Amino acid sequence: MNREWEILQIPGPTPIPPSVDRAMSQPMIGHRGQKCKALMEDLAPRLKPIFGTTGDVLVLSSSGTSALEAAVVNTTSAGDEVIVVVAGAFGERFAKICDTYELNVHRIDVEWGNAVQVAAIEEQLQAHPNVKAVFVTHCETSTGVMHPVEEIAERVHEVSEALVIVDGVSSMGGAALDMDGSGIDLLISGSQKAMMLPAGLAFAAVSDQAWRVIHENPRPRFYLDLRTYKKSLDSGQTPFTPALSLLFGLQEVLSLIEEEGLEKVHERHQIMKEMTRAAFRALNVPLLVSEEDASSTVTSVRPQTFKAEQFRKIANEEFGLMTAGGQGHLKGEIFRVGHMGYSRPTNVLQYISIIEVVLKRLGHDFEQGAGTAAAQEAYLQATRELD
């Protein structure tokens, strides 16, 4: 299959808008010159609405995982007690980072495919009153679950002094979060998901309470020291050499989001979610996650009458449709469809039509056209409600 024909519907990296590609091809500039300073000063205020904050959003030239690690090393010291919600591969990653930095980790293990209950976090806080931070993933990419992080943050602050630290890598740019209003203290993300860029940028939005903890924290850190990023940003700079081409692209991404309107962006992701889920229900293919817990950026499917990997192989070889497989103990059991960033309802209708053909190839029993019709009806219903 020619790579130019591939239809990339995985939960990251995601397709890049052509205008963003062009923006990233601009001639290089000096990273300590006035042009770079002007670029940073343009980007800084435009990132804030995406994260639901009036505070600064720091930009690191590194992966999303680096922001997870930055969240840990900047807010905790060895021996500190923390709570980590583990409901998938990326909650597990948060826990591993905390273990690496010698924290006393109280895990809340949740069955993969389910969202954490706020009461479970409150119970852990009552049992461990010295907890310094609660780490939770907003969209657990490995399962397609979206945890109620705003509700969690509000409750944590009602009953404790702990920070609430959220992994928003696969949700920021595709789902709304009121960071300031809900009391999230550190919200991190990456560039290669709903932010419509290649991998290589990480983002960290920090509350006033988190800044106080960060400044008082004695733990040594260097490249991931958020204090240096804040100091540099205040002067329109970055502490280390930035990924300039990605910053050019980010400037165009922000223009695209502003042109569409951030609320409309979030609505579009919700519509794509509803279309995708309606289609699989009509095709008699089970979904992993309940409607209440489902993410607006990725849908996980757990087939019973055919093999997930066989489906992925045929879809890719015959049509160039790329979906993602399962992770951890769900490997081979599920496949995941990304619908985020540079993706529209048009794309959903395309991949659902392809999926129907592949299901026929696999001998799955359904009424041909049912998935496409269900996706169309979900679109019509959603847009009628928005009118």
Coordinates of C-alpha atoms in Angstrom, one line a residue:
M1 CA 0.0 0.0 0.0
N2 CA 1.4 3.4 -1.0
R3 CA 1.9 5.4 2.1
E4 CA 0.3 8.5 0.4
W5 CA -3.0 6.5 0.3
E6 CA -3.0 5.7 4.0
I7 CA -6.0 6.9 6.0
L8 CA -4.5 7.5 9.5
Q9 CA -7.2 7.0 12.1
I10 CA -5.0 6.1 15.1
P11 CA -5.0 8.0 18.4
G12 CA -1.7 9.7 17.6
P13 CA 0.3 10.7 15.7
T14 CA -2.5 12.2 13.8
P15 CA -2.7 13.7 10.3
I16 CA -1.2 17.2 9.8
P17 CA -3.2 19.9 8.1
P18 CA -1.6 21.1 4.8
S19 CA -1.4 24.7 6.0
V20 CA 0.5 23.5 9.1
D21 CA 2.9 21.5 6.9
R22 CA 3.6 24.6 4.9
A23 CA 4.1 26.7 8.1
M24 CA 6.7 24.2 9.3
S25 CA 8.6 24.6 6.1
Q26 CA 9.4 28.3 6.8
P27 CA 13.1 29.3 6.7
M28 CA 14.9 28.9 10.0
I29 CA 15.4 31.8 12.3
G30 CA 17.8 32.5 15.2
H31 CA 16.3 31.1 18.4
R32 CA 17.7 34.0 20.4
G33 CA 16.7 36.8 18.0
Q34 CA 13.8 39.2 18.0
K35 CA 11.8 37.0 15.5
C36 CA 11.8 34.1 17.9
K37 CA 10.9 36.4 20.8
A38 CA 7.9 37.7 18.8
L39 CA 6.9 34.2 18.0
M40 CA 6.9 33.1 21.6
E41 CA 5.0 36.3 22.6
D42 CA 2.4 35.5 20.0
L43 CA 1.9 31.9 21.1
A44 CA 1.8 32.3 24.8
P45 CA -1.6 34.0 25.2
R46 CA -3.2 32.0 22.5
L47 CA -2.5 28.6 24.2
K48 CA -4.3 29.6 27.4
P49 CA -8.0 29.1 26.2
I50 CA -7.2 25.6 25.0
F51 CA -6.1 24.6 28.5
G52 CA -8.9 26.5 30.2
T53 CA -6.6 28.8 32.1
T54 CA -5.5 32.4 32.4
G55 CA -2.1 31.3 33.6
D56 CA 0.9 30.6 31.4
V57 CA 1.2 27.4 29.3
L58 CA 4.9 26.4 29.1
V59 CA 6.2 24.8 25.9
L60 CA 8.9 22.1 26.1
S61 CA 10.8 20.7 23.1
S62 CA 10.3 17.1 24.1
S63 CA 7.7 14.3 24.1
G64 CA 4.4 14.1 26.1
T65 CA 6.1 11.6 28.4
S66 CA 8.7 14.3 29.3
A67 CA 5.8 16.4 30.5
L68 CA 4.6 13.5 32.7
E69 CA 8.0 13.3 34.2
A70 CA 8.3 17.0 34.6
A71 CA 5.0 17.0 36.5
V72 CA 6.5 14.4 38.9
V73 CA 10.0 15.9 39.4
N74 CA 8.8 19.5 39.9
T75 CA 6.1 18.8 42.5
T76 CA 7.4 15.9 44.6
S77 CA 10.4 14.8 46.5
A78 CA 11.6 11.2 47.3
G79 CA 9.3 9.6 49.9
D80 CA 6.3 11.8 49.3
E81 CA 3.0 10.1 49.3
V82 CA 1.0 10.3 46.1
I83 CA -2.1 8.7 44.6
V84 CA -2.0 7.5 41.0
V85 CA -5.1 6.4 39.1
V86 CA -4.2 3.4 36.9
A87 CA -6.9 2.5 34.4
G88 CA -4.8 1.8 31.4
A89 CA -1.3 2.0 29.9
F90 CA -0.8 5.7 30.5
G91 CA -2.0 5.6 34.1
E92 CA 0.5 2.8 34.5
R93 CA 3.2 5.1 33.0
F94 CA 2.4 7.8 35.5
A95 CA 2.8 5.2 38.3
K96 CA 6.1 3.9 36.9
I97 CA 7.5 7.5 36.7
C98 CA 6.5 8.0 40.4
D99 CA 8.1 4.7 41.4
T100 CA 11.3 5.7 39.5
Y101 CA 11.5 8.9 41.6
E102 CA 11.1 7.0 44.8
L103 CA 7.6 8.2 45.8
N104 CA 5.3 6.3 48.1
V105 CA 2.6 5.4 45.5
H106 CA -0.9 4.6 46.5
R107 CA -2.4 3.1 43.3
I108 CA -6.1 3.1 42.5
D109 CA -6.4 0.3 40.0
V110 CA -9.5 0.5 37.8
E111 CA -10.6 -2.2 35.4
W112 CA -9.4 -1.2 31.9
G113 CA -12.4 0.2 30.1
N114 CA -14.0 1.9 33.1
A115 CA -13.5 5.4 34.5
V116 CA -12.4 5.9 38.1
Q117 CA -15.0 6.8 40.7
V118 CA -14.5 10.1 42.5
A119 CA -15.4 8.3 45.8
A120 CA -12.5 5.9 45.3
I121 CA -10.1 8.9 45.3
E122 CA -11.7 10.4 48.3
E123 CA -11.4 7.1 50.2
Q124 CA -7.7 7.0 49.4
L125 CA -7.2 10.6 50.6
Q126 CA -9.0 9.8 53.9
A127 CA -6.8 6.8 54.4
H128 CA -3.6 8.7 53.5
P129 CA -4.0 12.3 54.7
N130 CA -0.4 13.2 53.9
V131 CA -0.8 12.7 50.1
K132 CA 1.0 15.5 48.2
A133 CA -0.5 14.9 44.8
V134 CA -3.2 13.0 42.9
F135 CA -2.1 11.9 39.3
V136 CA -4.9 11.1 36.9
T137 CA -5.2 10.7 33.1
H138 CA -8.0 12.7 31.4
C139 CA -8.3 10.6 28.2
E140 CA -6.8 7.1 28.8
T141 CA -5.6 6.6 25.2
S142 CA -5.1 2.8 25.6
T143 CA -8.8 2.2 26.4
G144 CA -10.8 5.3 25.2
V145 CA -12.0 6.2 28.7
M146 CA -12.4 9.8 29.7
H147 CA -12.0 10.3 33.5
P148 CA -14.1 13.0 35.2
V149 CA -11.0 15.0 36.1
E150 CA -12.9 18.3 36.8
E151 CA -15.1 16.6 39.3
I152 CA -12.0 14.9 40.8
A153 CA -10.2 18.1 41.1
E154 CA -13.1 19.9 42.8
R155 CA -13.5 17.0 45.3
V156 CA -9.8 16.7 46.1
H157 CA -9.5 20.3 47.0
E158 CA -12.6 20.1 49.2
V159 CA -11.0 17.3 51.3
S160 CA -7.3 17.8 51.1
E161 CA -4.3 20.0 50.3
A162 CA -3.1 17.7 47.5
L163 CA -2.3 18.9 44.0
V164 CA -4.3 17.5 41.1
I165 CA -2.1 16.7 38.2
V166 CA -3.7 15.7 34.9
D167 CA -2.3 14.0 31.8
G168 CA -4.2 15.7 29.0
V169 CA -2.0 14.4 26.2
S170 CA -4.8 12.9 24.1
S171 CA -7.5 15.3 25.0
M172 CA -6.2 18.9 24.9
G173 CA -7.4 20.5 21.6
G174 CA -10.2 17.9 21.4
A175 CA -12.1 18.2 24.7
A176 CA -12.9 21.1 26.9
L177 CA -11.4 21.4 30.4
D178 CA -11.9 24.3 32.7
M179 CA -8.6 24.1 34.5
D180 CA -9.0 27.2 36.5
G181 CA -12.6 26.7 37.4
S182 CA -12.2 23.1 38.5
G183 CA -8.9 23.6 40.3
I184 CA -6.6 21.4 38.2
D185 CA -3.1 22.3 39.4
L186 CA -0.9 21.0 36.6
L187 CA -2.3 20.1 33.1
I188 CA 0.0 18.6 30.6
S189 CA -0.2 17.7 27.0
G190 CA 1.7 16.8 23.8
S191 CA 1.7 18.0 20.2
Q192 CA 0.9 14.9 18.2
K193 CA -2.7 14.2 19.1
A194 CA -5.6 16.7 18.8
M195 CA -3.0 19.6 18.6
M196 CA -2.4 18.5 14.9
L197 CA 1.4 18.6 15.0
P198 CA 4.2 16.1 14.8
A199 CA 5.5 14.7 18.0
G200 CA 8.2 16.9 19.7
L201 CA 6.4 19.5 21.8
A202 CA 5.0 19.2 25.3
F203 CA 2.9 21.6 27.2
A204 CA 2.4 22.3 30.9
A205 CA -0.2 24.7 32.4
V206 CA 0.5 25.4 36.1
S207 CA -1.8 26.8 38.8
D208 CA -0.7 29.3 41.4
Q209 CA -0.8 26.6 44.1
A210 CA 1.4 24.3 42.0
W211 CA 3.9 27.1 41.4
R212 CA 4.2 27.6 45.2
V213 CA 5.0 23.9 45.6
I214 CA 7.4 23.9 42.7
H215 CA 9.4 26.8 44.0
E216 CA 9.6 25.2 47.5
N217 CA 10.5 21.8 46.2
P218 CA 14.2 20.9 46.9
R219 CA 14.5 18.1 44.4
P220 CA 17.2 18.8 41.8
R221 CA 16.2 19.0 38.2
F222 CA 17.7 20.5 35.0
Y223 CA 16.1 20.2 31.6
L224 CA 12.6 19.6 33.0
D225 CA 12.8 22.4 35.6
L226 CA 9.6 24.2 35.0
R227 CA 10.9 27.3 36.9
T228 CA 13.4 27.9 34.1
Y229 CA 10.7 27.7 31.4
K230 CA 8.6 30.2 33.3
K231 CA 11.5 32.6 33.8
S232 CA 12.4 32.4 30.1
L233 CA 8.8 32.7 29.0
D234 CA 8.5 35.9 31.0
S235 CA 11.2 37.4 28.8
G236 CA 9.9 35.9 25.5
Q237 CA 12.5 33.2 25.4
T238 CA 12.9 29.4 25.9
P239 CA 15.6 28.1 28.3
F240 CA 17.0 25.7 25.7
T241 CA 17.0 25.5 21.9
P242 CA 13.4 25.2 20.8
A243 CA 11.9 23.1 18.1
L244 CA 11.4 26.1 15.9
S245 CA 9.7 24.3 13.0
L246 CA 7.1 22.9 15.3
L247 CA 6.6 26.3 16.9
F248 CA 5.9 27.7 13.4
G249 CA 3.4 24.9 13.0
L250 CA 1.8 25.6 16.4
Q251 CA 1.2 29.2 15.3
E252 CA -0.8 27.9 12.4
V253 CA -2.6 25.3 14.5
L254 CA -3.8 28.1 16.8
S255 CA -5.0 30.1 13.8
L256 CA -7.0 27.1 12.6
I257 CA -8.6 26.6 16.0
E258 CA -9.4 30.2 16.4
E259 CA -10.9 30.4 12.9
E260 CA -13.2 27.4 13.6
G261 CA -13.8 28.6 17.2
L262 CA -12.7 26.5 20.2
E263 CA -16.2 25.6 21.2
K264 CA -16.9 24.4 17.7
V265 CA -13.8 22.3 17.7
H266 CA -15.0 20.6 20.9
E267 CA -18.4 20.1 19.4
R268 CA -16.9 18.5 16.3
H269 CA -15.0 16.0 18.3
Q270 CA -18.1 15.1 20.3
I271 CA -20.1 14.6 17.0
M272 CA -17.3 12.3 15.6
K273 CA -17.5 10.3 18.8
E274 CA -21.3 9.9 18.6
M275 CA -21.1 9.0 14.9
T276 CA -18.5 6.4 15.4
R277 CA -20.1 4.8 18.4
A278 CA -23.6 4.8 16.8
A279 CA -22.1 3.0 13.7
F280 CA -20.5 0.2 15.7
R281 CA -23.7 -0.3 17.7
A282 CA -25.6 -0.6 14.4
L283 CA -23.0 -3.1 13.1
N284 CA -23.4 -5.3 16.2
V285 CA -19.7 -4.8 17.2
P286 CA -19.3 -4.3 20.9
L287 CA -17.6 -1.2 22.3
L288 CA -15.2 -1.4 25.2
V289 CA -16.3 1.7 27.1
S290 CA -19.8 2.8 28.2
E291 CA -21.4 5.9 26.8
E292 CA -20.9 7.8 30.1
D293 CA -17.1 7.1 30.2
A294 CA -16.3 7.3 26.5
S295 CA -13.7 9.7 25.1
S296 CA -14.4 12.3 22.4
T297 CA -11.0 11.6 20.8
V298 CA -10.7 7.8 20.5
T299 CA -13.1 4.9 20.4
S300 CA -12.1 1.3 21.5
V301 CA -13.9 -1.7 19.9
R302 CA -13.9 -5.2 21.4
P303 CA -15.1 -7.6 18.7
Q304 CA -16.5 -11.0 19.6
T305 CA -17.1 -12.6 16.2
F306 CA -13.8 -11.8 14.5
K307 CA -10.2 -11.1 15.5
A308 CA -9.2 -7.5 16.1
E309 CA -5.8 -8.0 14.5
Q310 CA -7.2 -9.7 11.4
F311 CA -9.6 -6.8 11.0
R312 CA -6.7 -4.3 11.2
K313 CA -4.6 -6.2 8.7
I314 CA -7.3 -6.4 6.1
A315 CA -8.4 -2.7 6.6
N316 CA -4.8 -1.6 6.1
E317 CA -3.8 -3.9 3.2
E318 CA -7.0 -3.3 1.1
F319 CA -7.9 0.3 2.0
G320 CA -4.9 1.8 3.7
L321 CA -7.1 2.4 6.8
M322 CA -4.8 2.4 9.8
T323 CA -6.3 1.8 13.3
A324 CA -4.5 1.1 16.5
G325 CA -4.3 -2.2 18.4
G326 CA -4.7 -2.9 22.0
Q327 CA -2.1 -2.4 24.7
G328 CA -1.1 -4.4 27.7
H329 CA -3.5 -7.3 28.4
L330 CA -5.9 -5.9 25.8
K331 CA -3.4 -6.5 23.0
G332 CA -5.1 -8.5 20.3
E333 CA -8.5 -8.1 22.1
I334 CA -9.4 -4.6 20.9
F335 CA -8.8 -2.1 18.1
R336 CA -8.9 1.7 18.6
V337 CA -10.1 4.3 16.2
G338 CA -8.8 7.8 16.6
H339 CA -11.0 10.8 15.6
M340 CA -9.2 13.9 16.8
G341 CA -7.4 16.9 15.4
Y342 CA -7.4 17.2 11.7
S343 CA -10.4 14.9 11.3
R344 CA -14.0 15.7 10.5
P345 CA -17.4 14.0 10.2
T346 CA -16.5 13.4 6.5
N347 CA -13.6 11.2 7.7
V348 CA -15.9 9.2 9.9
L349 CA -18.3 8.4 7.1
Q350 CA -15.3 7.3 5.0
Y351 CA -13.8 5.0 7.6
I352 CA -17.2 3.5 8.6
S353 CA -17.9 2.6 5.0
I354 CA -14.5 0.9 4.8
I355 CA -15.1 -0.9 8.1
E356 CA -18.4 -2.3 6.7
V357 CA -16.6 -3.8 3.7
V358 CA -13.9 -5.4 6.0
L359 CA -16.6 -6.8 8.3
K360 CA -18.2 -8.5 5.3
R361 CA -14.9 -9.9 4.3
L362 CA -14.7 -11.4 7.8
G363 CA -18.2 -12.9 7.7
H364 CA -19.6 -10.7 10.4
D365 CA -23.4 -10.7 10.4
F366 CA -25.0 -7.2 10.0
E367 CA -27.2 -5.3 7.6
Q368 CA -25.1 -3.8 5.0
G369 CA -25.1 0.0 5.2
A370 CA -26.4 0.0 8.8
G371 CA -23.2 1.5 10.2
T372 CA -23.1 4.3 7.6
A373 CA -26.8 5.1 8.1
A374 CA -26.4 5.2 11.9
A375 CA -23.4 7.5 11.6
Q376 CA -25.4 9.8 9.3
E377 CA -28.3 9.9 11.7
A378 CA -26.1 10.6 14.6
Y379 CA -24.6 13.5 12.7
L380 CA -28.0 14.9 11.7
Q381 CA -29.3 14.5 15.3
A382 CA -26.2 16.2 16.8
T383 CA -26.3 19.1 14.3
R384 CA -30.1 19.6 14.8
E385 CA -29.4 19.9 18.5
L386 CA -26.7 22.5 17.9
D387 CA -28.9 24.6 15.5

